[in-house]
């Protein structure tokens, strides 16, 4: 039986010898895919293959097509001559906001909550992935879904630009804000998914979360209509102040996104790990951002002492909320955390604020508030060398001292009460937040109740000494309020009381304030239990 040699085609040999650039690029992409976060790959595959994504994506395409036909029908023939780009842009943006604000954040919430309900999260926790990698993988998976929805509506958005009335910068700016809002809400969904593990509480929480996202979607509809169609005065792209405000907004947004990622990562981290370090870095970053941006405004507009007073209000609100959570931390340090404490005393003191615990956290909050007061006083003094009057500078400093004194007193009293409660039961973070809210509401309601019981009327001249909101309102409304002698004496008393409560808390928590390093017994044979020699086997 004869055989015949088949000579290969020279063109095929040349193509196999010299692969095309597309094949080379495809191979490189495939090799780079091995370095991607496996959670990202898994979540993206599950999301894009799910029925929920298929239905939502089809509805987005269908509603955008219907809106295009209806808008052209109702605007015809004026659409041929008038700039109707903003009118169509509002409709497309509202269609896009539904998956960005409702569907994708709720999917991120359910993706983590379902794993904790079904018990599959334990498999992730024992893998080589860190908790931060798990959270970032799920968050980036949500970002991939956002990009798919944005690409679907890209032709429609380009159509609005061709209809005139809206520029490409506005389209890009609005879409970027919607995209960033969706990323932040997805992070919030991941945080809320870690609140509880019980299935019945997860069901109730799912209803609350979906209602929250629907409410935010309605708010987004109002904002989109007002910013795109109703009001165009904010589009000052040739004004440097607009871009400065944009940079401030993006920096604050980045700090909150970082804080959300750290909070979500801490909730799925083992209790033996340090779950407070990343969170405290985030809140300290926000502290410096607020001081930096408002300090820049105060130095640029030195005659406006209200800028420094606004900075004080923001710092007090920020640290009171964070302090209410920090005071409820567990005082127990695991052996793993103790082994990470530096040996050098100076280094141990410098990094002490990163260790978990209410004593160190309370000291961290109070020193941050005091540092804010010192910086505000320094900026006010610098502005007196420019054009700020000495009286206005003293107004800002006295107001800041009073409001910060209120904050320190309430946080100090809350921590003292929590120490008493810990003798009876373990007061966790939830109890701490509720306690601080009760203290604050008690300080607001106590003078109101006393005034009604004594005078049976609400006298506007009545002094609500325990109410920080009264001090805030009167300080902004009447500039001579904080300079009166009676208020000055009260602020001095408030600072003395805050200092006394601070020293009392520091004294009671001095035992746990600066912990010592604990060495690993595996590397110290003298700390290991003695070996017990086995008795000789009588049958040997």
Short mmCIF file of C-alpha atoms in Angstrom, two decimals:
data_model
loop_
_atom_site.label_atom_id
_atom_site.label_comp_id
_atom_site.label_asym_id
_atom_site.label_seq_id
_atom_site.Cartn_x
_atom_site.Cartn_y
_atom_site.Cartn_z
CA UNK A 1 0.00 0.00 0.00
CA UNK A 2 1.59 3.22 -1.10
CA UNK A 3 1.83 6.38 0.95
CA UNK A 4 1.95 9.95 -0.21
CA UNK A 5 3.83 12.70 1.57
CA UNK A 6 1.78 15.83 2.08
CA UNK A 7 3.87 18.96 2.14
CA UNK A 8 2.57 21.64 4.49
CA UNK A 9 1.49 24.95 3.16
CA UNK A 10 4.33 27.51 3.33
CA UNK A 11 1.89 30.21 4.40
CA UNK A 12 0.73 28.07 7.34
CA UNK A 13 4.33 27.40 8.36
CA UNK A 14 5.14 31.10 8.24
CA UNK A 15 2.03 31.98 10.29
CA UNK A 16 2.90 29.36 12.93
CA UNK A 17 6.51 30.50 13.04
CA UNK A 18 5.62 34.19 13.41
CA UNK A 19 2.48 34.50 15.57
CA UNK A 20 0.36 37.58 15.15
CA UNK A 21 0.44 40.43 17.64
CA UNK A 22 -3.09 39.61 18.68
CA UNK A 23 -2.15 36.06 19.71
CA UNK A 24 0.88 37.37 21.59
CA UNK A 25 -1.26 39.93 23.36
CA UNK A 26 -3.86 37.28 24.18
CA UNK A 27 -1.24 34.98 25.68
CA UNK A 28 0.14 37.79 27.81
CA UNK A 29 -3.33 38.65 29.04
CA UNK A 30 -3.94 35.02 29.89
CA UNK A 31 -0.70 34.85 31.84
CA UNK A 32 -1.53 38.08 33.68
CA UNK A 33 -4.89 36.61 34.64
CA UNK A 34 -3.10 34.12 36.86
CA UNK A 35 -2.01 37.00 39.09
CA UNK A 36 -5.54 38.37 39.58
CA UNK A 37 -7.35 38.09 42.86
CA UNK A 38 -9.14 34.70 42.82
CA UNK A 39 -12.10 36.25 44.63
CA UNK A 40 -12.38 38.77 41.80
CA UNK A 41 -12.40 36.00 39.20
CA UNK A 42 -14.93 33.88 41.10
CA UNK A 43 -17.31 36.73 41.91
CA UNK A 44 -17.15 38.18 38.40
CA UNK A 45 -17.94 34.82 36.80
CA UNK A 46 -20.84 34.20 39.16
CA UNK A 47 -22.24 37.70 38.73
CA UNK A 48 -22.04 37.85 34.94
CA UNK A 49 -23.58 34.37 34.58
CA UNK A 50 -26.41 35.00 37.03
CA UNK A 51 -30.01 35.47 35.99
CA UNK A 52 -30.19 38.70 37.99
CA UNK A 53 -27.46 40.29 35.87
CA UNK A 54 -29.03 39.10 32.62
CA UNK A 55 -32.46 40.47 33.53
CA UNK A 56 -31.09 43.79 34.84
CA UNK A 57 -28.84 44.29 31.83
CA UNK A 58 -31.71 43.55 29.43
CA UNK A 59 -33.98 45.97 31.30
CA UNK A 60 -31.34 48.70 31.16
CA UNK A 61 -31.02 48.29 27.39
CA UNK A 62 -34.78 48.13 26.91
CA UNK A 63 -35.56 51.18 29.06
CA UNK A 64 -32.81 53.24 27.43
CA UNK A 65 -34.21 52.36 24.00
CA UNK A 66 -37.77 53.25 25.09
CA UNK A 67 -36.57 56.51 26.64
CA UNK A 68 -34.77 57.45 23.40
CA UNK A 69 -37.94 56.94 21.36
CA UNK A 70 -40.19 58.74 23.85
CA UNK A 71 -37.83 61.70 24.26
CA UNK A 72 -37.49 62.17 20.50
CA UNK A 73 -41.27 61.81 20.07
CA UNK A 74 -42.15 64.39 22.73
CA UNK A 75 -39.43 66.84 21.67
CA UNK A 76 -39.99 66.59 17.92
CA UNK A 77 -39.62 68.80 15.88
CA UNK A 78 -37.95 71.11 18.40
CA UNK A 79 -35.19 68.57 18.96
CA UNK A 80 -33.90 69.40 15.48
CA UNK A 81 -33.10 72.98 16.51
CA UNK A 82 -33.05 73.32 20.33
CA UNK A 83 -30.29 71.92 22.61
CA UNK A 84 -32.09 68.97 24.22
CA UNK A 85 -29.00 67.06 25.33
CA UNK A 86 -29.60 67.70 29.08
CA UNK A 87 -33.18 66.45 28.81
CA UNK A 88 -32.14 63.09 27.41
CA UNK A 89 -29.09 62.96 29.70
CA UNK A 90 -31.29 63.06 32.80
CA UNK A 91 -33.28 60.06 31.59
CA UNK A 92 -30.22 58.00 30.71
CA UNK A 93 -28.57 58.89 34.02
CA UNK A 94 -31.67 57.86 35.98
CA UNK A 95 -31.74 54.53 34.14
CA UNK A 96 -28.07 54.01 34.94
CA UNK A 97 -28.46 54.95 38.60
CA UNK A 98 -30.81 52.06 39.32
CA UNK A 99 -28.21 49.30 38.78
CA UNK A 100 -25.40 51.46 40.16
CA UNK A 101 -27.14 52.48 43.38
CA UNK A 102 -29.52 49.57 44.05
CA UNK A 103 -28.61 46.37 42.20
CA UNK A 104 -24.80 46.30 42.42
CA UNK A 105 -24.45 47.41 46.09
CA UNK A 106 -27.17 44.97 47.16
CA UNK A 107 -25.47 42.19 45.17
CA UNK A 108 -22.22 42.95 47.02
CA UNK A 109 -24.11 42.80 50.31
CA UNK A 110 -25.68 39.44 49.47
CA UNK A 111 -22.46 37.94 48.09
CA UNK A 112 -20.75 38.23 51.48
CA UNK A 113 -23.84 37.65 53.59
CA UNK A 114 -24.74 34.42 51.77
CA UNK A 115 -21.25 33.03 52.31
CA UNK A 116 -21.50 33.70 56.03
CA UNK A 117 -24.98 32.13 56.12
CA UNK A 118 -24.08 29.01 54.13
CA UNK A 119 -20.81 28.38 55.96
CA UNK A 120 -18.61 28.75 52.88
CA UNK A 121 -16.83 31.75 54.37
CA UNK A 122 -14.84 29.47 56.67
CA UNK A 123 -13.15 28.02 53.59
CA UNK A 124 -12.07 31.51 52.55
CA UNK A 125 -10.86 32.42 56.04
CA UNK A 126 -8.42 29.49 56.17
CA UNK A 127 -7.04 30.17 52.70
CA UNK A 128 -3.91 32.18 51.95
CA UNK A 129 -6.02 35.23 51.11
CA UNK A 130 -6.00 38.01 53.68
CA UNK A 131 -9.30 39.58 54.79
CA UNK A 132 -8.41 42.75 52.92
CA UNK A 133 -7.88 40.76 49.71
CA UNK A 134 -11.29 39.14 50.13
CA UNK A 135 -13.02 42.50 50.57
CA UNK A 136 -11.11 44.16 47.72
CA UNK A 137 -11.83 41.20 45.44
CA UNK A 138 -15.57 41.50 46.02
CA UNK A 139 -15.41 45.28 45.63
CA UNK A 140 -13.50 45.10 42.34
CA UNK A 141 -16.02 42.53 41.11
CA UNK A 142 -18.72 45.16 41.67
CA UNK A 143 -16.60 47.67 39.76
CA UNK A 144 -16.41 45.29 36.78
CA UNK A 145 -20.21 45.08 36.74
CA UNK A 146 -20.42 48.89 36.83
CA UNK A 147 -18.15 49.14 33.81
CA UNK A 148 -20.37 46.71 31.90
CA UNK A 149 -23.44 48.86 32.56
CA UNK A 150 -21.54 52.02 31.65
CA UNK A 151 -20.38 50.51 28.36
CA UNK A 152 -23.97 49.55 27.53
CA UNK A 153 -25.15 53.15 27.83
CA UNK A 154 -22.08 54.73 26.22
CA UNK A 155 -23.76 55.17 22.77
CA UNK A 156 -26.77 56.83 24.40
CA UNK A 157 -24.55 59.24 26.33
CA UNK A 158 -22.67 60.09 23.14
CA UNK A 159 -26.05 60.77 21.54
CA UNK A 160 -26.83 63.41 24.20
CA UNK A 161 -23.57 65.18 23.39
CA UNK A 162 -24.54 65.33 19.70
CA UNK A 163 -27.87 66.92 20.61
CA UNK A 164 -26.03 69.95 22.09
CA UNK A 165 -26.72 71.66 25.39
CA UNK A 166 -24.28 69.56 27.41
CA UNK A 167 -20.52 69.31 27.07
CA UNK A 168 -18.30 66.27 27.31
CA UNK A 169 -16.72 67.47 30.57
CA UNK A 170 -20.10 67.56 32.31
CA UNK A 171 -20.98 64.09 31.03
CA UNK A 172 -17.67 62.67 32.26
CA UNK A 173 -17.91 64.48 35.61
CA UNK A 174 -21.47 63.32 36.33
CA UNK A 175 -20.71 59.73 35.32
CA UNK A 176 -17.59 59.72 37.49
CA UNK A 177 -19.60 60.91 40.51
CA UNK A 178 -22.23 58.21 39.89
CA UNK A 179 -19.50 55.59 39.54
CA UNK A 180 -17.77 56.66 42.77
CA UNK A 181 -21.08 56.70 44.63
CA UNK A 182 -21.74 53.13 43.50
CA UNK A 183 -18.29 52.00 44.66
CA UNK A 184 -18.83 53.59 48.08
CA UNK A 185 -22.27 52.04 48.46
CA UNK A 186 -20.88 48.63 47.49
CA UNK A 187 -18.34 49.01 50.29
CA UNK A 188 -21.13 49.98 52.69
CA UNK A 189 -23.01 46.85 51.61
CA UNK A 190 -19.98 44.70 52.45
CA UNK A 191 -19.74 46.33 55.89
CA UNK A 192 -23.43 45.76 56.61
CA UNK A 193 -23.15 42.12 55.53
CA UNK A 194 -20.75 41.46 58.42
CA UNK A 195 -23.01 42.78 61.18
CA UNK A 196 -24.63 39.46 62.06
CA UNK A 197 -24.33 35.79 61.12
CA UNK A 198 -27.77 34.62 62.20
CA UNK A 199 -30.08 33.85 59.30
CA UNK A 200 -33.22 35.51 60.72
CA UNK A 201 -31.34 38.73 61.45
CA UNK A 202 -29.82 38.61 57.96
CA UNK A 203 -33.32 38.45 56.46
CA UNK A 204 -34.41 41.53 58.39
CA UNK A 205 -31.16 43.28 57.54
CA UNK A 206 -31.62 42.52 53.83
CA UNK A 207 -34.96 44.32 53.85
CA UNK A 208 -33.45 47.33 55.62
CA UNK A 209 -30.50 47.46 53.22
CA UNK A 210 -32.63 47.28 50.06
CA UNK A 211 -34.91 50.02 51.42
CA UNK A 212 -31.85 52.13 52.19
CA UNK A 213 -30.50 51.75 48.67
CA UNK A 214 -33.90 52.53 47.13
CA UNK A 215 -34.09 55.69 49.26
CA UNK A 216 -30.62 56.71 48.08
CA UNK A 217 -31.70 55.99 44.50
CA UNK A 218 -34.59 58.47 44.89
CA UNK A 219 -32.15 61.03 46.29
CA UNK A 220 -29.92 60.37 43.27
CA UNK A 221 -32.84 61.05 40.90
CA UNK A 222 -33.39 64.44 42.52
CA UNK A 223 -29.70 65.32 42.41
CA UNK A 224 -29.33 64.24 38.77
CA UNK A 225 -32.31 66.33 37.67
CA UNK A 226 -31.11 69.38 39.61
CA UNK A 227 -27.46 69.19 38.51
CA UNK A 228 -27.91 68.22 34.85
CA UNK A 229 -31.18 69.79 33.72
CA UNK A 230 -32.22 72.42 36.26
CA UNK A 231 -29.06 74.18 37.42
CA UNK A 232 -25.85 74.70 35.46
CA UNK A 233 -24.22 77.31 37.71
CA UNK A 234 -21.89 74.74 39.29
CA UNK A 235 -20.13 74.00 35.99
CA UNK A 236 -17.32 76.53 36.44
CA UNK A 237 -14.62 74.48 34.77
CA UNK A 238 -12.45 77.52 34.08
CA UNK A 239 -12.43 78.47 37.78
CA UNK A 240 -9.48 77.07 39.79
CA UNK A 241 -11.64 76.97 42.93
CA UNK A 242 -13.91 74.41 41.26
CA UNK A 243 -11.02 72.02 40.76
CA UNK A 244 -9.73 72.70 44.27
CA UNK A 245 -13.14 71.75 45.64
CA UNK A 246 -13.12 68.66 43.41
CA UNK A 247 -9.70 67.64 44.74
CA UNK A 248 -10.93 68.11 48.31
CA UNK A 249 -14.03 66.03 47.58
CA UNK A 250 -12.03 63.20 45.99
CA UNK A 251 -9.49 63.14 48.83
CA UNK A 252 -12.22 62.94 51.47
CA UNK A 253 -13.98 60.29 49.39
CA UNK A 254 -10.78 58.23 49.18
CA UNK A 255 -10.34 58.42 52.96
CA UNK A 256 -13.87 57.18 53.60
CA UNK A 257 -13.49 54.39 51.04
CA UNK A 258 -10.27 53.33 52.76
CA UNK A 259 -12.01 53.41 56.14
CA UNK A 260 -14.91 51.32 54.83
CA UNK A 261 -12.52 48.71 53.42
CA UNK A 262 -10.65 48.56 56.74
CA UNK A 263 -13.88 48.22 58.74
CA UNK A 264 -15.14 45.42 56.49
CA UNK A 265 -11.76 43.68 56.65
CA UNK A 266 -11.67 43.97 60.45
CA UNK A 267 -15.10 42.38 60.77
CA UNK A 268 -14.00 39.20 58.98
CA UNK A 269 -10.56 39.06 60.63
CA UNK A 270 -9.81 36.60 63.41
CA UNK A 271 -10.15 38.02 66.91
CA UNK A 272 -6.51 37.21 67.62
CA UNK A 273 -5.40 39.73 64.99
CA UNK A 274 -5.04 43.49 65.39
CA UNK A 275 -8.31 44.74 63.92
CA UNK A 276 -7.95 48.36 65.07
CA UNK A 277 -4.73 49.54 63.42
CA UNK A 278 -6.11 50.08 59.91
CA UNK A 279 -9.29 51.71 61.19
CA UNK A 280 -7.37 54.17 63.37
CA UNK A 281 -5.09 55.06 60.47
CA UNK A 282 -8.19 55.83 58.43
CA UNK A 283 -9.84 58.09 60.99
CA UNK A 284 -6.54 59.87 61.65
CA UNK A 285 -6.18 60.43 57.90
CA UNK A 286 -9.62 62.05 57.86
CA UNK A 287 -8.58 64.21 60.81
CA UNK A 288 -5.57 65.55 58.92
CA UNK A 289 -7.56 66.01 55.71
CA UNK A 290 -10.14 68.16 57.52
CA UNK A 291 -7.41 70.25 59.15
CA UNK A 292 -5.51 70.56 55.87
CA UNK A 293 -8.39 71.69 53.66
CA UNK A 294 -10.06 73.98 56.21
CA UNK A 295 -6.68 75.34 57.23
CA UNK A 296 -6.04 76.18 53.59
CA UNK A 297 -9.37 78.01 53.42
CA UNK A 298 -8.70 79.84 56.69
CA UNK A 299 -5.30 81.05 55.49
CA UNK A 300 -6.73 82.05 52.12
CA UNK A 301 -9.66 83.95 53.66
CA UNK A 302 -8.15 85.17 56.95
CA UNK A 303 -11.08 87.44 57.86
CA UNK A 304 -13.56 84.56 58.00
CA UNK A 305 -13.29 83.15 61.51
CA UNK A 306 -16.37 81.03 60.76
CA UNK A 307 -14.11 78.68 58.77
CA UNK A 308 -12.18 77.78 61.92
CA UNK A 309 -15.41 77.39 63.87
CA UNK A 310 -16.76 75.05 61.18
CA UNK A 311 -13.55 73.02 61.36
CA UNK A 312 -14.00 72.65 65.12
CA UNK A 313 -17.58 71.47 64.67
CA UNK A 314 -16.55 68.85 62.08
CA UNK A 315 -13.68 67.58 64.25
CA UNK A 316 -15.89 67.26 67.33
CA UNK A 317 -18.60 65.44 65.40
CA UNK A 318 -16.03 63.15 63.78
CA UNK A 319 -14.23 62.22 66.99
CA UNK A 320 -17.38 61.83 69.05
CA UNK A 321 -18.72 59.25 66.59
CA UNK A 322 -15.39 57.44 66.36
CA UNK A 323 -14.84 57.65 70.11
CA UNK A 324 -18.24 56.08 70.78
CA UNK A 325 -17.10 53.04 68.80
CA UNK A 326 -13.55 52.96 70.18
CA UNK A 327 -14.68 53.06 73.83
CA UNK A 328 -16.51 49.78 73.26
CA UNK A 329 -13.48 47.79 72.10
CA UNK A 330 -12.38 44.74 74.03
CA UNK A 331 -9.51 45.44 76.48
CA UNK A 332 -8.06 41.95 76.02
CA UNK A 333 -4.95 41.62 73.84
CA UNK A 334 -4.32 38.25 72.25
CA UNK A 335 -0.88 36.61 72.56
CA UNK A 336 -0.34 37.19 68.84
CA UNK A 337 -0.83 40.95 69.27
CA UNK A 338 1.45 40.99 72.32
CA UNK A 339 4.19 39.27 70.34
CA UNK A 340 4.03 42.10 67.78
CA UNK A 341 4.69 44.83 70.39
CA UNK A 342 8.16 46.40 69.94
CA UNK A 343 10.84 45.81 72.55
CA UNK A 344 12.15 49.37 72.54
CA UNK A 345 10.20 51.61 74.94
CA UNK A 346 10.18 54.66 72.65
CA UNK A 347 8.94 52.58 69.72
CA UNK A 348 6.33 50.97 71.95
CA UNK A 349 5.01 54.37 73.05
CA UNK A 350 5.00 55.65 69.45
CA UNK A 351 2.99 52.68 68.13
CA UNK A 352 0.79 52.30 71.19
CA UNK A 353 -2.17 54.05 69.54
CA UNK A 354 -2.32 51.30 66.90
CA UNK A 355 -3.02 48.58 69.48
CA UNK A 356 -6.69 47.72 70.15
CA UNK A 357 -8.25 48.53 73.49
CA UNK A 358 -10.45 51.29 74.95
CA UNK A 359 -7.69 52.84 77.09
CA UNK A 360 -5.31 53.42 74.19
CA UNK A 361 -8.18 54.37 71.87
CA UNK A 362 -9.58 56.90 74.34
CA UNK A 363 -6.16 58.51 74.74
CA UNK A 364 -5.82 58.57 70.94
CA UNK A 365 -9.18 60.36 70.54
CA UNK A 366 -8.52 62.96 73.26
CA UNK A 367 -5.01 63.80 72.04
CA UNK A 368 -6.36 64.19 68.50
CA UNK A 369 -8.99 66.64 69.72
CA UNK A 370 -6.40 68.61 71.71
CA UNK A 371 -4.07 68.69 68.70
CA UNK A 372 -6.95 70.07 66.63
CA UNK A 373 -7.51 72.81 69.21
CA UNK A 374 -3.81 73.73 69.18
CA UNK A 375 -3.70 73.87 65.38
CA UNK A 376 -6.86 76.01 65.22
CA UNK A 377 -5.38 78.38 67.80
CA UNK A 378 -2.16 78.59 65.80
CA UNK A 379 -3.98 79.35 62.54
CA UNK A 380 -6.09 82.01 64.29
CA UNK A 381 -2.93 83.64 65.65
CA UNK A 382 -1.30 83.58 62.20
CA UNK A 383 -4.38 85.22 60.69
CA UNK A 384 -4.14 88.06 63.23
CA UNK A 385 -0.86 88.97 61.55
CA UNK A 386 -2.74 89.32 58.26
CA UNK A 387 -6.20 90.88 58.51
CA UNK A 388 -8.13 89.00 61.23
CA UNK A 389 -8.95 91.05 64.29
CA UNK A 390 -7.85 89.84 67.69
CA UNK A 391 -11.46 89.73 68.91
CA UNK A 392 -12.51 87.43 66.06
CA UNK A 393 -9.48 85.21 66.67
CA UNK A 394 -10.41 84.89 70.35
CA UNK A 395 -13.97 84.13 69.29
CA UNK A 396 -12.81 81.16 67.19
CA UNK A 397 -10.44 79.89 69.91
CA UNK A 398 -12.97 80.16 72.76
CA UNK A 399 -15.69 78.51 70.69
CA UNK A 400 -13.30 75.69 69.77
CA UNK A 401 -12.24 75.20 73.39
CA UNK A 402 -15.86 75.02 74.54
CA UNK A 403 -17.07 72.55 71.91
CA UNK A 404 -14.00 70.32 72.28
CA UNK A 405 -14.51 70.44 76.07
CA UNK A 406 -18.07 69.18 75.58
CA UNK A 407 -16.82 66.32 73.39
CA UNK A 408 -14.10 65.24 75.84
CA UNK A 409 -16.48 65.35 78.80
CA UNK A 410 -19.13 63.21 77.12
CA UNK A 411 -16.59 60.67 75.86
CA UNK A 412 -14.92 60.54 79.28
CA UNK A 413 -18.19 59.98 81.11
CA UNK A 414 -19.16 57.31 78.60
CA UNK A 415 -15.90 55.46 79.15
CA UNK A 416 -16.26 55.58 82.94
CA UNK A 417 -19.78 54.14 82.74
CA UNK A 418 -18.56 51.42 80.36
CA UNK A 419 -15.89 50.40 82.87
CA UNK A 420 -18.61 49.96 85.49
CA UNK A 421 -20.77 47.98 83.08
CA UNK A 422 -17.85 45.70 82.20
CA UNK A 423 -17.79 44.57 85.83
CA UNK A 424 -21.31 43.18 85.33
CA UNK A 425 -21.28 42.02 81.70
CA UNK A 426 -19.24 42.48 78.54
CA UNK A 427 -20.24 45.85 77.09
CA UNK A 428 -19.42 45.61 73.39
CA UNK A 429 -19.31 48.27 70.69
CA UNK A 430 -23.09 48.24 70.21
CA UNK A 431 -23.64 48.96 73.91
CA UNK A 432 -21.02 51.71 73.78
CA UNK A 433 -22.69 53.50 70.87
CA UNK A 434 -26.14 53.29 72.49
CA UNK A 435 -24.72 54.55 75.80
CA UNK A 436 -23.08 57.59 74.23
CA UNK A 437 -26.28 58.42 72.34
CA UNK A 438 -28.25 58.18 75.60
CA UNK A 439 -25.76 60.47 77.34
CA UNK A 440 -25.97 63.00 74.52
CA UNK A 441 -29.76 62.93 74.41
CA UNK A 442 -29.84 63.20 78.20
CA UNK A 443 -27.68 66.31 78.01
CA UNK A 444 -30.11 67.77 75.48
CA UNK A 445 -33.35 66.83 77.27
CA UNK A 446 -32.29 67.59 80.86
CA UNK A 447 -32.30 71.42 80.60
CA UNK A 448 -35.43 71.33 78.43
CA UNK A 449 -37.29 69.28 81.03
CA UNK A 450 -36.07 71.49 83.87
CA UNK A 451 -37.14 74.61 81.99
CA UNK A 452 -40.61 73.26 81.24
CA UNK A 453 -41.14 72.05 84.82
CA UNK A 454 -40.06 75.35 86.39
CA UNK A 455 -41.31 77.97 83.92
CA UNK A 456 -43.82 75.92 81.86
CA UNK A 457 -42.52 77.88 78.85
CA UNK A 458 -39.50 77.74 76.57
CA UNK A 459 -37.51 80.84 77.46
CA UNK A 460 -34.99 81.70 74.71
CA UNK A 461 -32.71 83.30 77.31
CA UNK A 462 -32.47 80.08 79.34
CA UNK A 463 -28.96 78.60 79.44
CA UNK A 464 -28.78 74.94 78.43
CA UNK A 465 -25.42 74.21 80.01
CA UNK A 466 -25.38 70.48 79.28
CA UNK A 467 -26.52 70.81 75.66
CA UNK A 468 -23.63 71.01 73.13
CA UNK A 469 -26.08 71.79 70.31
CA UNK A 470 -27.24 74.86 72.22
CA UNK A 471 -23.63 76.01 72.51
CA UNK A 472 -23.08 75.33 68.80
CA UNK A 473 -26.19 77.25 67.72
CA UNK A 474 -25.64 80.23 70.00
CA UNK A 475 -21.95 80.41 69.10
CA UNK A 476 -22.70 80.69 65.39
CA UNK A 477 -25.84 82.81 65.72
CA UNK A 478 -24.54 85.40 68.19
CA UNK A 479 -20.86 86.26 67.91
CA UNK A 480 -20.89 87.99 71.31
CA UNK A 481 -22.20 84.83 73.01
CA UNK A 482 -18.87 83.16 73.77
CA UNK A 483 -17.25 86.42 74.86
CA UNK A 484 -19.68 87.06 77.73
CA UNK A 485 -18.13 86.58 81.21
CA UNK A 486 -20.61 83.90 82.27
CA UNK A 487 -19.91 81.76 79.20
CA UNK A 488 -16.18 82.30 79.67
CA UNK A 489 -16.39 81.01 83.25
CA UNK A 490 -18.43 78.02 82.06
CA UNK A 491 -15.90 77.14 79.34
CA UNK A 492 -13.10 77.36 81.91
CA UNK A 493 -15.05 75.03 84.20
CA UNK A 494 -15.72 72.72 81.24
CA UNK A 495 -12.02 72.47 80.45
CA UNK A 496 -11.17 71.73 84.11
CA UNK A 497 -13.87 69.07 84.26
CA UNK A 498 -12.66 67.51 81.00
CA UNK A 499 -9.08 67.44 82.29
CA UNK A 500 -10.18 65.83 85.56
CA UNK A 501 -12.21 63.14 83.76
CA UNK A 502 -9.32 62.52 81.38
CA UNK A 503 -6.84 62.04 84.22
CA UNK A 504 -9.30 59.82 86.07
CA UNK A 505 -9.72 57.59 83.01
CA UNK A 506 -5.98 57.55 82.48
CA UNK A 507 -5.40 56.55 86.11
CA UNK A 508 -8.01 53.77 86.05
CA UNK A 509 -6.66 52.36 82.81
CA UNK A 510 -2.96 52.82 83.52
CA UNK A 511 -2.50 49.08 84.08
CA UNK A 512 -3.54 48.27 80.50
CA UNK A 513 -2.33 51.46 78.85
CA UNK A 514 1.20 50.39 77.88
CA UNK A 515 1.32 46.58 77.56
CA UNK A 516 4.56 44.65 77.55
CA UNK A 517 5.80 42.42 74.80
CA UNK A 518 5.13 38.71 75.13
CA UNK A 519 7.75 36.46 73.62
CA UNK A 520 6.88 33.32 71.71
CA UNK A 521 7.53 30.31 74.00
CA UNK A 522 8.49 28.22 70.99
CA UNK A 523 11.72 30.20 70.75
CA UNK A 524 12.39 30.14 74.50
CA UNK A 525 12.78 26.56 75.77
CA UNK A 526 12.86 27.70 79.38
CA UNK A 527 9.24 28.87 79.08
CA UNK A 528 8.01 25.53 77.75
CA UNK A 529 6.48 23.02 80.20
CA UNK A 530 8.92 20.35 81.38
CA UNK A 531 9.00 17.12 79.46
CA UNK A 532 7.56 14.07 81.21
CA UNK A 533 9.56 10.89 80.69
CA UNK A 534 7.39 7.97 79.73
CA UNK A 535 7.51 5.06 82.16
CA UNK A 536 9.31 1.98 80.97
CA UNK A 537 7.04 -0.52 79.29
CA UNK A 538 6.93 -3.64 81.53
CA UNK A 539 6.18 -5.79 78.50
CA UNK A 540 9.25 -4.63 76.65
#
